[in-house]
Amino acid sequence: MKSKAFKEILSLCLPYKGELMANFLLNVLNAVLSLFTFLSVVPFLYILFKVEGQRPSTASYSAWSKIESVLNDYIAQHGQVSALLLMCGVIVTLAFLKNASNYLALLRIAKVRTAISRDLRGALYEKVLRLSVAFYSNEKKGDLISRMTNDLMEIEFSVIGALEALLKAPIMLVFSLITLFVISWQLTLFALIFLPLSGWLISKIAKSLKNAAKRGKGSLGELIAMIEETLTGMKVIKVFNAEPHFADKFKDENQGYFKLMHRLYKREYLSSPMSEFISLCVISILLYVGGGIVINGNMSGALLIGYLVVFSQVIQPARALSEAIFKISKGAASLERVNEIMYAPESVQDQPDAQAMAAFEDSITFQNVSFAYQENTVLHQINFSIQKGETIALVGPSGSGKSTIASLLVRLMDPTAGEILIDGQPLSSLKLKSWREQVGVVTQDSILFNETIANNIALGSEEWDVERLHSAARSANAMEFIEQSPGSWEFNVGDGGSKLSGGQKQRLCIARAIYRNPPLLILDEATSALDTQSEQVVQNAIENMMQNRTSLVIAHRLSTVQRASRIIVLDQGKIVQMGTHEALMQEEGLYKTLVELQELP
Ligand code: ADP
Ligand code: MG
């Protein structure tokens, strides 16, 4: 994990190197101040030991012997008690400065950690908008949501939180170790023998933590997916008395998640007692070895206690460091999950030399187009063309591939084989945005957003033109119900348009397509949810709109496509017939059968 995850995190931090640098410098200041705070115990003890008439230490460190002589002079002049008071004053001052610098350092980090998770969330959302729709039919929605919320939070808490330790602990560690070496290199060498052992233990736990964390996150994704599905399908679950089934299914998932998380925490909680135990072992050894040195008269007792105090300060950053490694391992699992989205191939995207499309001039041609959802080929060798101004109808049994053709034409997906040509140019060589500006679509399922009616109709436009809004609504036969709804244009349609009826939703979608006023119109069963009366009105509106335009109309009610310039009959992903209504009625074929079936009383 390490090198790659570290690199990722570093690249996230890059924009904030100023803040991080400031944090680092403040940490250096903090480390120095901390050391002096802790070392101040030595003169303090020295003063006390003086009372018991201990002989002056034989320490050979020039710095310490200087302090010793200054202290001796001070005690000679003012007495021991006032020397004690002086030391306490020094400690309070040092402690204040040390904690002030620590707070200032944390302030820098506070900004960085939240900013990084903001950046990551923003980048992820933009990526999600760019991914092809094929990606979403492969992934579970709930799992995606879990990655974009939960895993991001985990990254903030663990990985970025660990940064805090990484920028601080090593400084403290290095300074303390240097001090320790200066005081007694023999003792310090003894202490360091334990380093490889703890390093090995840490890496072992870290690895198993990461694996457990990754499985835990995956399982949480499943759980959220199920909640999402349940909320969406609530009406059906209730009406079909399916609550027990869903409750059982959820119980299983939930229990599975519990087991994974239980295992994870068992490992995570092991890290802290384990490092504490190791450090206490090391301290005992130091007590034994260091005590021996003092007893032999090679070091003053005050200095050994000072040594131990500084050493106990090594333990804290060493632990912080090993815990940071655990945190990163746990966060790395989340980072991997987020990166699976971040680096998912954007199959539908502009080629580097893509050209902007000025206006649709001449024709659309499907040339040997085949398409497969994963392994399942649903379109086979489709060939047809649409001249500018024509209305082409696509008919066929459900599941024959009509909607898939519409999706290919707006380039929500790319064909697996063959090509779509626009005015003789491959669709894939055109700038996506410029092509989609030419197209208005009414999709089979009415897709509305939790916004006002006006915003839903003028979707994708920065500001709306009231005149156009009204005329689009009038053409879609939606004016009446819009004006009757509370708040009229400002009426919020609810989640997915849940506050509207099926027919109302569809009329808003039609109004949305009309509002764009595009040269090419794609209607995928645009009137399927309307009652006969509304359909008649909307049908007229659609026919008005289709004049002077090129359109591809998918309809299962065949009465609505009779006036099309050409009708393409699709069956199981293949074109089986093509021609005008009159010509197709002359043939014995699928079309005639379908028409006759619908004409039955
Ligand atoms: P139609 O619009 O003619 O009813 P579609 O184009 O929606 O048919 O679907 C054609 C075939 O593709 C169907 O057999 C359907 O099962 C399959 N299909 C549609 N969408 C997906 C998808 N997202 N993933 C896998 N298969 C799909
Ligand atoms: Mg369809």
XYZ file of C-alpha atoms and ligand atoms in Angstrom:
629
model
C 0.000 0.000 0.000
C 2.415 2.458 1.358
C 4.318 4.145 -1.398
C 1.324 4.517 -3.695
C -1.114 5.662 -1.042
C 1.463 8.071 0.294
C 2.011 9.512 -3.134
C -1.717 10.026 -3.598
C -1.983 11.820 -0.304
C 1.022 13.959 -1.084
C -0.466 15.051 -4.379
C -3.646 16.044 -2.551
C -1.585 18.138 -0.163
C 0.427 19.905 -2.814
C -1.832 22.959 -3.151
C -1.453 23.592 0.563
C 2.292 23.360 0.854
C 2.451 26.852 2.379
C 0.162 25.864 5.212
C 1.974 22.591 5.712
C 5.332 24.348 5.758
C 4.046 26.736 8.421
C 2.786 23.758 10.390
C 6.152 22.075 10.070
C 8.104 25.118 11.281
C 5.760 25.614 14.201
C 6.247 21.954 15.037
C 10.002 22.420 15.073
C 9.579 25.324 17.486
C 7.217 23.199 19.538
C 9.693 20.328 19.665
C 12.516 22.540 20.895
C 10.308 24.139 23.534
C 9.039 20.753 24.669
C 12.543 19.436 25.103
C 13.539 22.398 27.218
C 10.388 22.052 29.266
C 11.158 18.454 30.050
C 14.858 18.991 30.546
C 14.105 21.665 33.099
C 13.436 18.818 35.485
C 17.204 18.270 35.674
C 18.172 21.605 37.304
C 15.066 21.255 39.437
C 16.233 17.933 40.771
C 19.725 19.329 41.065
C 18.467 22.010 43.410
C 16.658 19.419 45.499
C 19.585 17.032 45.589
C 21.760 19.893 46.769
C 19.735 19.869 50.006
C 20.772 16.331 50.712
C 24.315 17.426 50.263
C 24.968 15.310 47.181
C 28.306 15.775 45.587
C 28.367 17.793 42.348
C 27.863 15.612 39.330
C 30.780 14.423 37.341
C 28.972 15.109 34.108
C 31.288 16.025 31.308
C 28.813 17.942 29.174
C 29.929 21.505 28.928
C 26.392 22.883 28.510
C 25.165 21.178 31.622
C 28.229 22.090 33.721
C 27.722 25.731 32.752
C 24.108 25.633 33.905
C 25.300 23.897 37.021
C 27.721 26.680 37.870
C 25.119 29.383 37.136
C 22.711 27.563 39.440
C 25.354 27.237 42.140
C 26.026 30.975 42.003
C 22.324 31.754 42.138
C 21.766 29.462 45.124
C 24.749 30.974 46.906
C 23.315 34.466 46.446
C 19.545 33.971 46.916
C 19.088 30.612 48.576
C 17.492 27.350 47.406
C 13.837 28.337 47.761
C 14.138 31.312 45.476
C 16.097 29.149 43.010
C 13.122 26.792 43.039
C 10.780 29.702 42.346
C 12.945 30.779 39.431
C 12.808 27.261 37.974
C 9.019 27.164 38.303
C 8.784 30.515 36.499
C 10.944 29.136 33.692
C 8.756 26.001 33.423
C 5.518 27.998 33.259
C 6.891 30.277 30.564
C 8.193 27.373 28.517
C 4.933 25.466 28.887
C 2.936 28.475 27.702
C 5.114 28.991 24.623
C 5.123 25.288 23.824
C 1.341 24.996 23.898
C 0.817 28.243 22.027
C 3.038 27.006 19.215
C 1.188 23.690 19.235
C -2.170 25.436 18.864
C -0.913 27.616 16.049
C 0.411 24.517 14.272
C -2.960 22.772 14.622
C -4.740 25.811 13.220
C -2.791 25.361 9.971
C -3.739 21.685 9.813
C -7.400 22.403 10.485
C -7.585 24.303 7.237
C -5.644 21.755 5.216
C -7.591 18.676 6.262
C -10.999 20.166 5.526
C -9.777 21.749 2.312
C -8.391 18.451 1.071
C -11.620 16.619 1.662
C -13.515 19.450 -0.016
C -11.236 19.190 -3.062
C -11.545 15.438 -3.193
C -15.325 15.551 -2.912
C -15.532 18.185 -5.651
C -13.229 16.265 -7.960
C -15.208 13.090 -7.354
C -18.525 14.723 -8.129
C -17.204 16.199 -11.339
C -15.786 12.833 -12.305
C -19.137 11.199 -11.647
C -20.755 13.695 -14.009
C -18.236 12.791 -16.698
C -18.506 9.014 -16.446
C -20.514 7.227 -19.091
C -23.968 5.947 -18.147
C -22.698 2.429 -18.832
C -20.566 2.796 -15.684
C -23.640 3.360 -13.550
C -25.494 0.346 -14.808
C -22.529 -1.768 -13.667
C -22.164 -0.250 -10.217
C -24.671 -0.212 -7.432
C -25.920 3.257 -6.698
C -25.693 2.757 -2.943
C -22.108 1.635 -3.164
C -21.241 4.735 -5.186
C -22.947 6.942 -2.623
C -21.091 5.180 0.148
C -17.800 5.803 -1.600
C -18.576 9.454 -2.111
C -19.616 10.097 1.484
C -18.356 7.494 3.881
C -15.036 6.721 2.300
C -14.330 10.395 1.846
C -14.960 10.953 5.529
C -12.691 8.066 6.382
C -9.979 9.648 4.264
C -10.402 12.918 6.073
C -10.411 11.372 9.520
C -7.717 8.824 9.128
C -5.398 9.678 6.308
C -5.422 13.417 6.581
C -5.618 13.226 10.361
C -2.508 11.091 10.258
C -0.757 13.827 8.331
C -0.911 15.838 11.492
C 1.158 13.211 13.256
C 3.481 12.726 10.307
C 4.418 16.386 10.275
C 4.994 16.505 13.982
C 6.100 13.217 15.465
C 9.284 12.776 13.420
C 10.594 16.203 14.463
C 9.957 15.515 18.105
C 11.471 12.080 17.662
C 14.653 13.309 16.024
C 15.198 16.112 18.547
C 14.565 13.850 21.489
C 16.795 11.117 20.126
C 19.627 13.582 19.615
C 19.201 14.789 23.172
C 19.159 11.213 24.410
C 22.316 10.377 22.505
C 24.000 13.434 23.946
C 23.027 12.510 27.491
C 23.960 8.853 27.143
C 24.615 7.096 23.895
C 24.957 3.660 25.506
C 21.491 3.780 26.996
C 20.013 5.064 23.772
C 21.527 2.221 21.785
C 19.902 -0.257 24.164
C 16.547 1.401 23.642
C 16.860 1.283 19.884
C 17.327 -2.490 19.781
C 13.566 -2.780 20.096
C 12.902 -0.707 17.017
C 12.940 -3.496 14.386
C 10.655 -5.700 16.479
C 8.014 -3.049 16.900
C 8.368 -2.051 13.247
C 7.628 -5.610 12.206
C 4.602 -5.904 14.493
C 3.236 -2.577 13.298
C 3.463 -3.467 9.622
C 1.748 -6.802 10.277
C -1.212 -5.230 12.022
C -1.385 -2.393 9.511
C -1.709 -4.818 6.617
C -4.499 -6.843 8.142
C -6.253 -3.605 9.115
C -6.292 -2.412 5.563
C -7.770 -5.624 4.201
C -10.429 -5.683 6.885
C -11.231 -2.014 6.300
C -11.671 -2.541 2.587
C -14.087 -5.408 3.044
C -15.947 -3.445 5.685
C -16.406 -0.519 3.346
C -17.629 -2.778 0.553
C -20.163 -4.291 2.889
C -21.344 -0.867 4.020
C -21.842 0.024 0.367
C -24.138 -2.990 -0.039
C -26.054 -1.907 3.010
C -26.582 1.620 1.717
C -27.556 0.236 -1.686
C -30.246 -1.779 0.001
C -31.550 1.180 1.968
C -31.665 3.228 -1.205
C -33.538 0.485 -3.051
C -35.996 0.080 -0.201
C -36.795 3.778 -0.040
C -37.322 3.899 -3.787
C -39.529 0.841 -3.859
C -41.421 1.483 -0.636
C -44.884 1.523 -2.228
C -44.403 -1.856 -3.855
C -42.821 -3.390 -0.762
C -45.827 -2.410 1.321
C -48.518 -3.363 -1.160
C -46.971 -6.785 -1.798
C -46.413 -7.430 1.910
C -42.721 -7.814 1.194
C -41.586 -6.221 4.464
C -40.492 -9.541 6.062
C -38.465 -10.444 2.988
C -36.672 -7.113 3.019
C -36.253 -7.138 6.771
C -34.592 -10.564 6.561
C -32.369 -9.543 3.702
C -31.346 -6.430 5.561
C -30.700 -8.388 8.726
C -28.281 -10.655 6.875
C -26.418 -7.767 5.298
C -26.331 -5.906 8.567
C -25.019 -8.921 10.432
C -22.320 -9.424 7.813
C -21.259 -5.824 8.215
C -21.234 -6.225 11.978
C -18.918 -9.224 11.737
C -16.484 -7.429 9.468
C -16.402 -4.315 11.602
C -16.060 -6.337 14.784
C -13.003 -8.021 13.359
C -11.637 -4.674 12.229
C -11.936 -3.056 15.638
C -10.439 -6.058 17.377
C -7.339 -5.471 15.310
C -7.381 -1.732 15.586
C -7.668 -1.791 19.363
C -4.729 -4.152 19.550
C -2.382 -1.489 18.268
C -2.469 0.788 21.281
C -1.921 -1.726 24.132
C 0.689 -3.452 22.050
C 2.782 -0.331 21.593
C 2.334 0.606 25.213
C 3.540 -2.804 26.340
C 6.584 -2.606 24.122
C 7.453 0.835 25.410
C 7.142 -0.250 29.033
C 9.470 -3.182 28.346
C 11.990 -0.735 26.944
C 11.649 1.560 29.953
C 12.298 -1.331 32.359
C 15.453 -2.192 30.513
C 16.552 1.438 30.672
C 15.825 1.526 34.387
C 17.991 -1.505 34.899
C 20.878 -0.475 32.662
C 20.715 3.250 33.524
C 20.398 2.523 37.245
C 23.575 0.464 36.976
C 25.415 3.368 35.366
C 24.287 5.757 38.134
C 25.225 3.275 40.863
C 28.689 2.982 39.338
C 28.946 6.772 39.612
C 29.214 7.462 35.887
C 26.110 9.633 35.739
C 24.187 11.786 38.199
C 20.796 10.546 39.364
C 19.227 13.854 38.295
C 20.477 13.373 34.771
C 19.137 9.793 34.583
C 15.716 10.997 35.664
C 15.986 13.794 33.087
C 16.916 11.127 30.554
C 13.888 9.048 31.437
C 11.599 12.060 31.232
C 12.879 12.878 27.759
C 12.654 9.215 26.837
C 9.016 9.069 27.886
C 8.529 11.935 25.452
C 9.999 9.810 22.674
C 7.373 7.187 23.308
C 4.490 9.531 22.623
C 5.571 10.581 19.100
C 6.732 7.051 18.337
C 3.274 5.842 19.219
C 1.659 8.661 17.280
C 3.754 7.623 14.326
C 2.811 3.971 14.510
C -0.833 4.913 14.992
C -0.537 7.175 11.964
C 0.610 4.157 10.008
C -2.440 2.208 11.192
C -4.673 5.106 10.277
C -3.162 5.411 6.858
C -3.624 1.694 6.267
C -7.264 1.979 7.175
C -7.713 5.116 5.128
C -5.805 3.589 2.220
C -8.637 1.100 1.804
C -11.010 4.019 1.399
C -8.623 5.861 -0.851
C -8.499 2.794 -3.090
C -12.269 2.677 -3.254
C -12.473 6.354 -4.101
C -9.746 5.942 -6.693
C -11.695 3.174 -8.384
C -14.150 5.890 -9.319
C -11.541 8.579 -9.804
C -9.595 6.511 -12.328
C -12.512 4.718 -13.956
C -12.044 5.077 -17.708
C -14.206 7.781 -19.192
C -15.255 5.828 -22.220
C -17.430 8.557 -23.647
C -15.319 11.664 -23.883
C -14.001 14.169 -26.371
C -11.144 13.010 -28.508
C -8.162 15.336 -28.383
C -8.868 16.602 -31.893
C -12.654 16.692 -31.493
C -14.396 19.300 -33.604
C -17.175 21.566 -32.534
C -20.335 20.993 -34.486
C -21.748 24.202 -35.942
C -25.169 23.025 -37.057
C -26.704 19.773 -38.157
C -26.834 20.075 -41.946
C -27.568 16.911 -43.768
C -27.976 13.426 -42.351
C -27.450 10.896 -39.605
C -26.248 7.432 -40.561
C -26.004 4.289 -38.460
C -23.340 2.141 -40.115
C -23.164 -1.503 -39.000
C -23.770 -0.424 -35.442
C -23.723 -3.142 -32.791
C -23.983 -2.670 -29.088
C -23.568 -4.907 -26.066
C -24.213 -4.327 -22.386
C -21.226 -6.237 -21.019
C -21.557 -9.678 -22.684
C -25.152 -9.237 -23.774
C -25.325 -8.009 -27.373
C -28.586 -6.129 -27.798
C -28.078 -4.485 -31.195
C -26.790 -6.359 -34.228
C -25.459 -4.601 -37.328
C -27.923 -1.727 -37.428
C -27.949 0.248 -40.682
C -30.234 3.164 -41.438
C -30.067 6.846 -42.091
C -32.113 9.927 -41.320
C -32.103 12.878 -43.700
C -32.479 16.352 -42.303
C -36.164 17.208 -41.896
C -37.351 13.611 -41.820
C -39.342 11.969 -39.091
C -38.216 8.430 -38.507
C -40.202 6.093 -36.304
C -38.715 3.188 -34.413
C -41.166 0.470 -33.474
C -40.832 -3.033 -32.132
C -41.608 -5.179 -29.119
C -40.285 -4.043 -25.785
C -36.704 -5.113 -25.227
C -35.958 -4.981 -28.952
C -33.379 -2.213 -28.480
C -35.212 0.997 -29.315
C -34.118 2.966 -26.274
C -30.586 1.711 -26.758
C -30.520 3.229 -30.260
C -31.693 6.540 -28.810
C -28.954 6.428 -26.151
C -26.323 5.737 -28.795
C -27.547 8.655 -30.862
C -27.170 11.146 -27.996
C -23.892 9.424 -27.247
C -24.611 8.345 -23.731
C -22.680 5.252 -24.790
C -20.494 4.382 -27.746
C -21.276 1.471 -30.098
C -19.242 -1.675 -29.517
C -18.845 -1.980 -33.287
C -19.710 0.158 -36.268
C -20.117 3.887 -36.411
C -22.663 6.651 -36.265
C -22.022 9.376 -38.821
C -23.329 12.909 -38.521
C -23.112 14.776 -41.833
C -20.561 12.134 -42.839
C -18.403 12.667 -39.747
C -18.069 10.065 -37.027
C -20.086 11.116 -33.971
C -17.128 10.224 -31.794
C -15.015 12.899 -33.486
C -17.427 15.691 -32.582
C -17.307 17.678 -29.386
C -19.863 16.075 -27.115
C -21.260 19.317 -25.809
C -21.708 20.776 -29.275
C -23.520 17.647 -30.454
C -25.813 17.470 -27.475
C -26.763 21.106 -28.018
C -28.376 19.971 -31.274
C -30.519 17.357 -29.605
C -33.637 17.443 -27.493
C -34.656 14.249 -25.766
C -37.713 13.026 -23.982
C -36.648 9.870 -22.219
C -38.842 6.863 -21.621
C -38.946 7.322 -17.864
C -39.752 10.904 -16.982
C -36.741 12.218 -15.155
C -37.358 15.271 -12.995
C -35.283 16.848 -10.258
C -36.194 18.059 -6.810
C -36.462 21.650 -7.992
C -39.095 24.097 -9.194
C -41.130 23.482 -12.324
C -39.387 26.368 -14.057
C -35.944 24.983 -13.249
C -36.941 21.545 -14.452
C -38.094 22.853 -17.806
C -35.160 25.207 -18.323
C -32.676 22.543 -17.199
C -29.140 23.248 -18.339
C -29.768 26.926 -19.075
C -28.260 29.455 -16.740
C -31.253 31.757 -16.844
C -34.668 31.301 -18.279
C -36.676 33.201 -20.773
C -40.214 33.549 -19.435
C -41.774 33.872 -22.873
C -40.171 30.653 -24.094
C -41.009 28.898 -20.861
C -44.670 29.714 -21.289
C -44.837 28.725 -24.911
C -43.021 25.452 -24.235
C -45.452 24.652 -21.438
C -48.409 25.572 -23.633
C -47.172 23.334 -26.461
C -46.728 20.449 -24.061
C -50.258 20.976 -22.765
C -48.794 21.532 -19.328
C -49.849 25.130 -18.774
C -53.087 24.302 -17.042
C -51.732 22.089 -14.311
C -48.684 24.272 -13.796
C -50.871 27.277 -13.102
C -53.080 25.255 -10.789
C -50.262 23.875 -8.688
C -49.454 25.826 -5.511
C -46.755 28.329 -6.300
C -47.259 27.656 -10.008
C -43.827 27.973 -11.712
C -42.113 27.975 -8.358
C -43.786 24.720 -7.306
C -41.220 22.198 -6.176
C -41.958 18.877 -7.851
C -40.481 16.712 -5.080
C -37.973 13.920 -5.251
C -37.936 12.681 -8.848
C -41.201 14.554 -9.426
C -43.037 12.477 -6.837
C -45.596 15.227 -6.243
C -46.846 14.971 -9.825
C -48.828 12.364 -11.711
C -47.185 10.239 -14.392
C -48.810 12.225 -17.180
C -47.862 15.555 -15.624
C -44.261 14.436 -15.296
C -44.176 13.400 -18.915
C -45.635 16.714 -20.048
C -42.926 18.586 -18.137
C -40.298 16.457 -19.863
C -41.824 17.245 -23.237
C -41.871 20.951 -22.348
C -38.208 20.646 -21.422
C -37.339 19.257 -24.855
C -39.451 21.907 -26.609
C -37.886 24.694 -24.541
C -34.457 23.844 -25.920
C -35.753 24.273 -29.444
C -33.251 21.799 -30.910
C -32.861 20.852 -34.578
C -32.977 17.144 -33.721
C -35.631 15.647 -31.505
C -35.640 12.205 -29.930
C -38.861 11.071 -28.330
C -38.735 7.765 -26.501
C -42.351 6.770 -25.878
C -42.962 10.357 -24.944
C -46.710 10.052 -24.651
C -46.975 6.605 -23.094
C -48.126 7.883 -19.697
C -50.794 10.237 -20.998
C -54.515 9.621 -21.105
C -56.103 9.535 -24.539
C -57.337 13.111 -24.349
C -54.040 14.640 -23.274
C -52.228 12.438 -25.713
C -54.249 13.866 -28.563
C -53.359 17.412 -27.523
C -49.723 16.636 -26.842
C -49.509 14.646 -30.030
C -50.622 17.723 -31.943
C -48.050 19.791 -30.081
C -45.371 17.270 -30.889
C -46.357 17.228 -34.517
C -46.157 21.014 -34.622
C -42.786 20.874 -33.020
C -41.570 18.223 -35.430
C -42.188 20.408 -38.436
C -38.919 21.816 -39.792
C -37.087 19.462 -37.529
C -35.474 16.086 -37.747
C -36.895 13.579 -35.360
C -36.556 10.056 -34.173
C -39.766 8.893 -32.573
C -40.086 5.725 -30.581
C -43.662 4.706 -29.957
C -45.490 1.639 -28.976
C -48.864 3.117 -29.873
C -48.568 2.666 -33.594
C -51.360 5.098 -34.459
C -48.970 7.863 -33.521
C -46.259 7.017 -36.021
C -48.258 6.512 -39.172
C -47.255 9.844 -40.632
C -43.537 9.219 -40.218
C -41.420 9.474 -43.370
C -40.120 6.005 -42.607
C -40.820 3.362 -40.039
C -38.048 1.079 -38.836
C -39.233 -2.164 -37.300
C -36.876 -3.656 -34.776
C -36.967 -7.167 -33.372
C -34.430 -8.615 -30.989
C -31.811 -6.043 -31.856
C -32.137 -6.441 -35.632
C -33.931 -4.322 -38.220
C -36.551 -6.589 -39.725
C -38.545 -4.122 -41.821
C -38.254 -0.560 -43.049
C -40.648 1.642 -45.038
C -43.707 3.880 -44.892
C -46.820 2.813 -43.037
C -48.603 2.079 -46.310
C -45.751 0.018 -47.706
C -45.316 -1.943 -44.486
C -49.034 -2.697 -44.338
C -48.698 -4.363 -47.731
C -46.046 -6.738 -46.401
C -46.746 -9.792 -44.325
C -44.490 -9.052 -41.383
C -44.020 -7.977 -37.812
C -45.357 -4.470 -38.397
C -48.655 -5.644 -39.803
C -49.030 -8.119 -36.964
C -48.353 -5.421 -34.358
C -50.842 -3.012 -35.962
C -53.487 -5.665 -36.195
C -52.940 -6.642 -32.559
C -53.459 -3.038 -31.485
C -56.573 -2.637 -33.569
C -58.311 -5.422 -31.715
C -61.174 -3.972 -29.729
P -36.663 -1.150 -25.773
O -36.461 0.306 -25.563
O -36.830 -1.527 -27.205
O -37.770 -1.698 -24.957
P -34.031 -1.355 -24.655
O -33.181 -0.682 -25.656
O -34.371 -0.584 -23.434
O -35.363 -1.906 -25.325
O -33.310 -2.686 -24.188
C -32.810 -3.605 -25.118
C -32.186 -4.759 -24.379
O -31.086 -4.306 -23.633
C -33.128 -5.442 -23.405
O -33.036 -6.819 -23.640
C -32.588 -5.102 -22.049
O -32.667 -6.221 -21.230
C -31.159 -4.741 -22.313
N -30.698 -3.625 -21.442
C -31.210 -2.385 -21.416
N -30.544 -1.604 -20.540
C -29.581 -2.374 -19.991
C -28.539 -2.157 -19.021
N -28.345 -0.974 -18.433
N -27.736 -3.187 -18.712
C -27.894 -4.394 -19.314
N -28.830 -4.655 -20.208
C -29.672 -3.672 -20.572
Mg -37.390 1.564 -24.349
